[in-house]
Short mmCIF file of C-alpha atoms in Angstrom, two decimals:
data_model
loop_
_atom_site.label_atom_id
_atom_site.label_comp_id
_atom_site.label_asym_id
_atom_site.label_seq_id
_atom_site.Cartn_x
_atom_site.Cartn_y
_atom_site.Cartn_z
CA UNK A 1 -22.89 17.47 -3.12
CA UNK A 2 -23.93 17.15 -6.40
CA UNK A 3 -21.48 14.52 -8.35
CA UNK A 4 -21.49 13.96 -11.78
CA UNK A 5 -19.69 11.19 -14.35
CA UNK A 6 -19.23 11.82 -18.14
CA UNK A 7 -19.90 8.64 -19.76
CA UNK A 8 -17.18 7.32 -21.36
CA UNK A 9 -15.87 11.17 -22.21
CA UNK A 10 -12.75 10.82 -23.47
CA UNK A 11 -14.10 8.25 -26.01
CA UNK A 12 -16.90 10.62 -26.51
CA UNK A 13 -15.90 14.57 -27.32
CA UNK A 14 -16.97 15.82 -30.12
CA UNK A 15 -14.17 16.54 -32.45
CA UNK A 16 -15.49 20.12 -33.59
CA UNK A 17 -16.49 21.56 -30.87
CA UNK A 18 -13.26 20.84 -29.07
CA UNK A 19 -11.46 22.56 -32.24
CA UNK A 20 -13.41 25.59 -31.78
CA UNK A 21 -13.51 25.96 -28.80
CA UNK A 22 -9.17 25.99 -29.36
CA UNK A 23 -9.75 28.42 -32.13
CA UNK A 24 -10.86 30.71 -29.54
CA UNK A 25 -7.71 31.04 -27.94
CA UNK A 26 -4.93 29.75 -30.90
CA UNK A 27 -4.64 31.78 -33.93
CA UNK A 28 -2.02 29.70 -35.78
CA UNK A 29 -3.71 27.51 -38.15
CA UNK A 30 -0.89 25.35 -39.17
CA UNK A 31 -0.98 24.50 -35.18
CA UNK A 32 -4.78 23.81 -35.62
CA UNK A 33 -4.63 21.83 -38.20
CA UNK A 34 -2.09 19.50 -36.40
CA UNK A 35 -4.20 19.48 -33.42
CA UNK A 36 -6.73 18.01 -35.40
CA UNK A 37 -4.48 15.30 -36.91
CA UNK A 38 -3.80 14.39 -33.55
CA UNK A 39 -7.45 13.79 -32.34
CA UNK A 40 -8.44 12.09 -35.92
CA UNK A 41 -5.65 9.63 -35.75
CA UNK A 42 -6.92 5.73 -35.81
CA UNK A 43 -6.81 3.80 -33.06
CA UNK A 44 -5.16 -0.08 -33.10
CA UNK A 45 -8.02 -2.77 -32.17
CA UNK A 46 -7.54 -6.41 -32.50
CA UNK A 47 -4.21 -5.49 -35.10
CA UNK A 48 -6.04 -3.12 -37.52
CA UNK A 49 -6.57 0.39 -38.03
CA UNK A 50 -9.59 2.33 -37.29
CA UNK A 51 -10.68 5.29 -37.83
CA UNK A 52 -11.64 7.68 -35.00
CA UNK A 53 -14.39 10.36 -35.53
CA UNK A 54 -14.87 11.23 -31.94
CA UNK A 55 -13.11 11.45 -28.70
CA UNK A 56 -9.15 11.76 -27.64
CA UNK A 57 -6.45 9.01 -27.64
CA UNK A 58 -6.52 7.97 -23.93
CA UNK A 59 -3.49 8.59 -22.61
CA UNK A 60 -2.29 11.15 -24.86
CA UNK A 61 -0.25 14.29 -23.86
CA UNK A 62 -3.09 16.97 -25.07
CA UNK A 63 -5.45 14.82 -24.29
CA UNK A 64 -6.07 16.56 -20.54
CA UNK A 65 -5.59 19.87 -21.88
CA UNK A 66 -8.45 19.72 -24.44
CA UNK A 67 -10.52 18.23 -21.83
CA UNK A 68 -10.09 21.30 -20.01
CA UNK A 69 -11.12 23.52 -22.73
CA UNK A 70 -13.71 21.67 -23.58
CA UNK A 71 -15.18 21.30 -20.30
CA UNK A 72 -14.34 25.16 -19.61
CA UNK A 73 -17.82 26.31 -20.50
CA UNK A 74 -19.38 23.80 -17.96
CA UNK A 75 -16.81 26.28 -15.60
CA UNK A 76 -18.24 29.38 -16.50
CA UNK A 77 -21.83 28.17 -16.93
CA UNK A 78 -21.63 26.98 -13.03
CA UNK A 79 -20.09 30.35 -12.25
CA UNK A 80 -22.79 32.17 -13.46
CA UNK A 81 -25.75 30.57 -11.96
CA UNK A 82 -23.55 31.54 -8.38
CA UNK A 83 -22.75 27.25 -7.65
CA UNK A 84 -19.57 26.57 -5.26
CA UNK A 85 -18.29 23.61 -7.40
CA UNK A 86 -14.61 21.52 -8.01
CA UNK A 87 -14.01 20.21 -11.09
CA UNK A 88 -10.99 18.07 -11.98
CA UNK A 89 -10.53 17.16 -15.89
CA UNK A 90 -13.99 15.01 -16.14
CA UNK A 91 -14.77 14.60 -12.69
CA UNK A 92 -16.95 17.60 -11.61
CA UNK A 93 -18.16 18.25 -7.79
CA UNK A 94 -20.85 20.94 -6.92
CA UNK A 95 -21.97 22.09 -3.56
CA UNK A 96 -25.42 23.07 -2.48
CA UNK A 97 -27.31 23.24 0.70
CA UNK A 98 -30.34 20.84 0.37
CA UNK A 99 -30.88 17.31 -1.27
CA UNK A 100 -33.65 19.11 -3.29
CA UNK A 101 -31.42 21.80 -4.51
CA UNK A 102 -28.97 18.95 -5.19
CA UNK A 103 -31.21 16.87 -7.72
CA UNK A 104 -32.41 20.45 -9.07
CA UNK A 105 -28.97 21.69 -9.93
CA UNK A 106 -28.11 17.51 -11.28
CA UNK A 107 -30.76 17.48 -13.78
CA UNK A 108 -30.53 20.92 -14.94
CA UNK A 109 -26.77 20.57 -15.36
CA UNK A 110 -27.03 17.54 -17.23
CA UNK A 111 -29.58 18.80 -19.74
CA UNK A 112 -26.88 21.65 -20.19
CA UNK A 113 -23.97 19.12 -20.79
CA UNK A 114 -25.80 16.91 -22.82
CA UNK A 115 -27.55 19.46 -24.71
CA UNK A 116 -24.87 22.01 -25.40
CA UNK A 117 -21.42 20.54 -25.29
CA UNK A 118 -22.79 17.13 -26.38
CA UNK A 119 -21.60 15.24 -23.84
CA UNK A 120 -23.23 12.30 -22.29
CA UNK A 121 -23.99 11.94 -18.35
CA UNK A 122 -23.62 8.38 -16.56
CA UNK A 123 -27.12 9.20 -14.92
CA UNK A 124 -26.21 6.17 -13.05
CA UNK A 125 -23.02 6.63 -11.42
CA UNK A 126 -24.40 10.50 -10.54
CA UNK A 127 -25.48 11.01 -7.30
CA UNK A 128 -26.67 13.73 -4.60
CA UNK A 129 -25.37 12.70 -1.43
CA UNK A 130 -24.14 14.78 1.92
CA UNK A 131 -20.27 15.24 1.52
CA UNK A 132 -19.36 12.81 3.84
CA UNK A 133 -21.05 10.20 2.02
CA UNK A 134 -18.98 10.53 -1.06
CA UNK A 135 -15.31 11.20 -2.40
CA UNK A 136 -13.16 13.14 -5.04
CA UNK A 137 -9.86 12.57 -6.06
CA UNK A 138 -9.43 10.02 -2.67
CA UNK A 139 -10.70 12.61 -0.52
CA UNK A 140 -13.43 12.96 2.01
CA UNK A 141 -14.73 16.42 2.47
CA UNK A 142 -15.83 16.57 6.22
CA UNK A 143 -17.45 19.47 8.05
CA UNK A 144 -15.51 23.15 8.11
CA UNK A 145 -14.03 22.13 4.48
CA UNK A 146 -11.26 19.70 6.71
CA UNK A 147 -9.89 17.01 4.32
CA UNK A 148 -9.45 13.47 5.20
CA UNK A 149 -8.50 10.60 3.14
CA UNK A 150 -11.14 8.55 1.70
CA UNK A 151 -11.94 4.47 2.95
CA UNK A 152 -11.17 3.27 -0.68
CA UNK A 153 -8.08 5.45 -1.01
CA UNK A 154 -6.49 4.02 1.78
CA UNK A 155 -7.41 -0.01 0.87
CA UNK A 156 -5.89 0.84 -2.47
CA UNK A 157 -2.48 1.71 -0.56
CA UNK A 158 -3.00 -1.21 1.51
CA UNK A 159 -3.23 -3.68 -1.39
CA UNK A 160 -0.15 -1.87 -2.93
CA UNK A 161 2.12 -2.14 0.07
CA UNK A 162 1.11 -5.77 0.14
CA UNK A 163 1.89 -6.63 -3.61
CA UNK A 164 5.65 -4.91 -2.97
CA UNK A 165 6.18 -6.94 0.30
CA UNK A 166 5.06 -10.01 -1.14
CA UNK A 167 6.87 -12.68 0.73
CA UNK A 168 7.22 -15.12 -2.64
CA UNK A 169 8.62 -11.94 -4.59
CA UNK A 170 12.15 -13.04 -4.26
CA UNK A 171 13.97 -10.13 -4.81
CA UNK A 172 16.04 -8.48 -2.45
CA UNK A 173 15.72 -6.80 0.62
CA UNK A 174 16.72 -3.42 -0.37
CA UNK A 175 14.88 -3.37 -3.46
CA UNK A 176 11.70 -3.69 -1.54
CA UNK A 177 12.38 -0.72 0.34
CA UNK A 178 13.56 1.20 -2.44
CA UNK A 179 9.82 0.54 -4.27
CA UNK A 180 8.37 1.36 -0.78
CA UNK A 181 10.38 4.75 -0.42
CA UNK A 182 9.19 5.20 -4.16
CA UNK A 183 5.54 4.59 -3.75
CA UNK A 184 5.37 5.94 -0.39
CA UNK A 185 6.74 9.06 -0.93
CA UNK A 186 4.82 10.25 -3.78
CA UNK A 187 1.27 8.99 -2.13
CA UNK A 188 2.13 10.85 0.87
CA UNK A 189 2.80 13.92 -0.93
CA UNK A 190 -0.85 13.76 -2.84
CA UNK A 191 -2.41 13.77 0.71
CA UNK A 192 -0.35 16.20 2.41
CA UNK A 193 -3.13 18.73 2.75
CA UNK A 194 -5.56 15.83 4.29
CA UNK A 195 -5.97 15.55 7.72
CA UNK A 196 -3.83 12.62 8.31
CA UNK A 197 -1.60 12.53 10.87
CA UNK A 198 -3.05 9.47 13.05
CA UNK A 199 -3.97 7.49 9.67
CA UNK A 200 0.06 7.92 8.48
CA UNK A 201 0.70 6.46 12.09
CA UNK A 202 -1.06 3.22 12.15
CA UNK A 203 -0.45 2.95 8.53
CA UNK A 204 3.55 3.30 9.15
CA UNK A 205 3.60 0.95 12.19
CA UNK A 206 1.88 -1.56 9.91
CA UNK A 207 4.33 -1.26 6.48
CA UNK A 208 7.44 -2.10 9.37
CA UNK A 209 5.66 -5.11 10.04
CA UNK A 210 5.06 -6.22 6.70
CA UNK A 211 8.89 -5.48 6.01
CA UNK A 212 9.95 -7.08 9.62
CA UNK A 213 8.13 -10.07 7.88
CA UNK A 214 9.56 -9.53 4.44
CA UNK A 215 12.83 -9.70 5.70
CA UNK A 216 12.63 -12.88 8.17
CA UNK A 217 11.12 -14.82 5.59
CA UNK A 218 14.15 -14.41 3.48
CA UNK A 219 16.07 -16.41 6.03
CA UNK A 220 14.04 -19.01 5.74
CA UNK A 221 15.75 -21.73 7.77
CA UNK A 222 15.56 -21.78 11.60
CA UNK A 223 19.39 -21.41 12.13
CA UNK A 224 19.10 -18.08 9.39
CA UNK A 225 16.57 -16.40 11.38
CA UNK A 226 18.46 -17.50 15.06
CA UNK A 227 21.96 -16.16 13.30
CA UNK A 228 20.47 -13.34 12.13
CA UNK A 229 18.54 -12.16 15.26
CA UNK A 230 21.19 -13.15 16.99
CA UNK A 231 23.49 -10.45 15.07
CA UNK A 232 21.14 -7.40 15.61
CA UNK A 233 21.52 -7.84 19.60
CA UNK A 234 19.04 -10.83 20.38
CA UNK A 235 20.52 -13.56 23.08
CA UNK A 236 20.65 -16.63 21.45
CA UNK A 237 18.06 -18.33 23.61
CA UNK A 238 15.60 -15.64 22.77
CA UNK A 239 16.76 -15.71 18.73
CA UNK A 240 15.84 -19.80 18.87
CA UNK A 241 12.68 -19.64 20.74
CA UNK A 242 11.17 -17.26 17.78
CA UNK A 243 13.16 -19.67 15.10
CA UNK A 244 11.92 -22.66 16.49
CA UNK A 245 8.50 -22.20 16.89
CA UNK A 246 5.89 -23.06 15.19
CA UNK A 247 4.35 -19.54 14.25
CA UNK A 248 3.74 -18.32 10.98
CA UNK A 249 5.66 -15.48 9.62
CA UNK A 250 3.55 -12.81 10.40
CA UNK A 251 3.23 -13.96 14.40
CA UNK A 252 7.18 -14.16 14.29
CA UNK A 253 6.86 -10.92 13.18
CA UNK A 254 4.70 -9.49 15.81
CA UNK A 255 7.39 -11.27 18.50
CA UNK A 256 9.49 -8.96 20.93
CA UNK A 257 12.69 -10.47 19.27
CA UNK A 258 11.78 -9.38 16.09
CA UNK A 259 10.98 -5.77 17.82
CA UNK A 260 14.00 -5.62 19.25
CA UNK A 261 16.28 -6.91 16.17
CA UNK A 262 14.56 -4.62 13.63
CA UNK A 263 14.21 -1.28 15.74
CA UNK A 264 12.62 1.51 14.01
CA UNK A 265 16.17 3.22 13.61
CA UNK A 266 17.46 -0.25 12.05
CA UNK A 267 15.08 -0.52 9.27
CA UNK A 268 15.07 3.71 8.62
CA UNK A 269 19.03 2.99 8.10
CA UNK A 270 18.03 0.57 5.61
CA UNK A 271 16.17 2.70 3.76
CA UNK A 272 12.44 2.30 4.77
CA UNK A 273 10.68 5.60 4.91
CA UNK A 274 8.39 7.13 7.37
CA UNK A 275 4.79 8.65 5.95
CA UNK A 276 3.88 10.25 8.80
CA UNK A 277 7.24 12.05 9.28
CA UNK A 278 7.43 12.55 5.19
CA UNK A 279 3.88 14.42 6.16
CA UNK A 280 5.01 16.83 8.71
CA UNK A 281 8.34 17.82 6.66
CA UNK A 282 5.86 18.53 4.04
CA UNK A 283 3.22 20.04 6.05
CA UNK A 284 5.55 22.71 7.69
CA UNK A 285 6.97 23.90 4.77
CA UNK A 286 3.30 24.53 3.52
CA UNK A 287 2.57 26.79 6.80
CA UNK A 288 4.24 30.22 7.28
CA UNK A 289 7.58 30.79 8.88
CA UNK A 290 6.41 31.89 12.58
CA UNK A 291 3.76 28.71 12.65
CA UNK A 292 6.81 26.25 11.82
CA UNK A 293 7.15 24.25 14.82
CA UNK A 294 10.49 23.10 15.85
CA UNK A 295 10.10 20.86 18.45
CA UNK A 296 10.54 17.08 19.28
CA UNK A 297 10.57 14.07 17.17
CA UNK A 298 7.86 11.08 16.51
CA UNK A 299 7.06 8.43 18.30
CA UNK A 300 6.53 4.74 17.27
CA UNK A 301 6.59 0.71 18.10
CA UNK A 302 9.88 -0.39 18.98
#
């Protein structure tokens, strides 16, 4: 794979080119000339006004769009030399068969983007590497064109869930979850056509842990957490042996009481949401009616 980074390219397209390039396909010049406005406007840095004379607000609502045209040639020049490639505004992936062909295809490319849309390639941050070894978009490309989610996308979730279930927060419990069914829900659906299944899994047995944790540390007293474990079914002997000892939150958490007062029924009545089933809802309404399975439910820790 073949992957290449535009320096700095929204900061860097060329104001013209990018106009006629939209010439090509707009007629209206009153629509033109606004377009223009739009990409010449100044920029605010340290609480003055400068003037921009290349590149596209970051940020901005056309600002993808004109990327797109502008990068459309790169599209049709890859097209016609025959290249299997995936390109995503700047970010640009093509697929060859040999490391040779690889750094071939890189430095012929580049000379094209550099040379002809006036562009600038991070030679640096460009790489040939076997698709495993890389990712796009928080993807992993394995063998057979299968989809996984990448290392770095998944630590990124991680450190996410972990700001939102911050035990010092000090906001309330059904906040948290609502932020969690937020977050959750919308990352899920971005990977529903990875191969995920057993990732969503472990990853959902660890969020109820880190909001089984969340939630005991609001009670924060010894008699809170015995009252409270005691009210979701927990014999009081059992509720003070976890209050009373001298664990830290997250062993509490890990304790059968805690289990067994925060089922996984108890906290999806609260609200907390379940990735991996959010993934199969998804994932069967993506296959065709007669491959819709409509058996049995999911498993999970107690």
């Amino acid at each position: 794979m073949v992957e290449l980074d535009l320096e700095t390219f929204f900061d860097r397209v060329n104001h013209d080119m990018v106009m006629a390039r939209l010439a090509r396909h707009v007629g209206d010049t009153r629509l033109l000339r606004l377009v223009r406005r739009f990409l010449e406007a100044g920029m605010m840095t340290n609480g003055e006004v400068v003037e921009r004379y290349e590149g596209t607000p970051q940020g901005g609502p056309l600002s993808p769009l004109l990327a797109n045209l502008m990068l459309d040639d790169l599209d049709k020049e890859l097209e016609s030399r025959g290249h299997s490639f995936c390109r995503y505004a700047d970010d640009s992936n093509i697929y060859v068969r040999t490391q040779a062909a690889g750094e071939r295809v890189k430095e012929s490319i580049s000379q094209y983007i550099e040379g002809k849309l006036k562009l600038r390639v991070n030679r640096e941050k460009s790489a040939v590497a076997h698709v495993r070894e890389r990712k796009f978009l928080g993807h992993r490309l394995l063998g057979g064109g299968r989809l996984t989610i990448s290392p770095k996308a998944l630590k990124g979730v991680k450190t996410r869930i972990r700001t939102i279930t911050r035990r010092n927060r000090g906001v309330a419990f059904g906040q948290v979850l609502e932020e969690l069914r937020s977050y959750l829900t919308g990352w899920v659906a971005y990977y529903r056509h990875a191969e995920a299944r057993s990732v969503l899994k472990r990853l959902d047995q660890w969020v109820r842990d880190k909001v089984r944790c969340y939630r005991l540390k609001q009670c924060k007293r010894n008699r809170t957490i015995a009252t409270f474990l005691h009210a979701q079914g927990v014999p009081w002997e059992q509720a003070w042996k976890v209050a009373a000892s001298g664990k830290g939150w997250w062993r509490k958490t890990k304790t059968p009481q805690a289990k067994q007062a925060m089922t996984i029924a108890w906290l999806r009545a609260q609200g907390l949401v379940s990735m991996e089933e959010r993934y199969m809802a998804l994932n069967q309404w993506l296959k065709p009616p007669d491959a819709r399975s409509t058996s049995g439910g999911v498993r999970g820790d107690g």
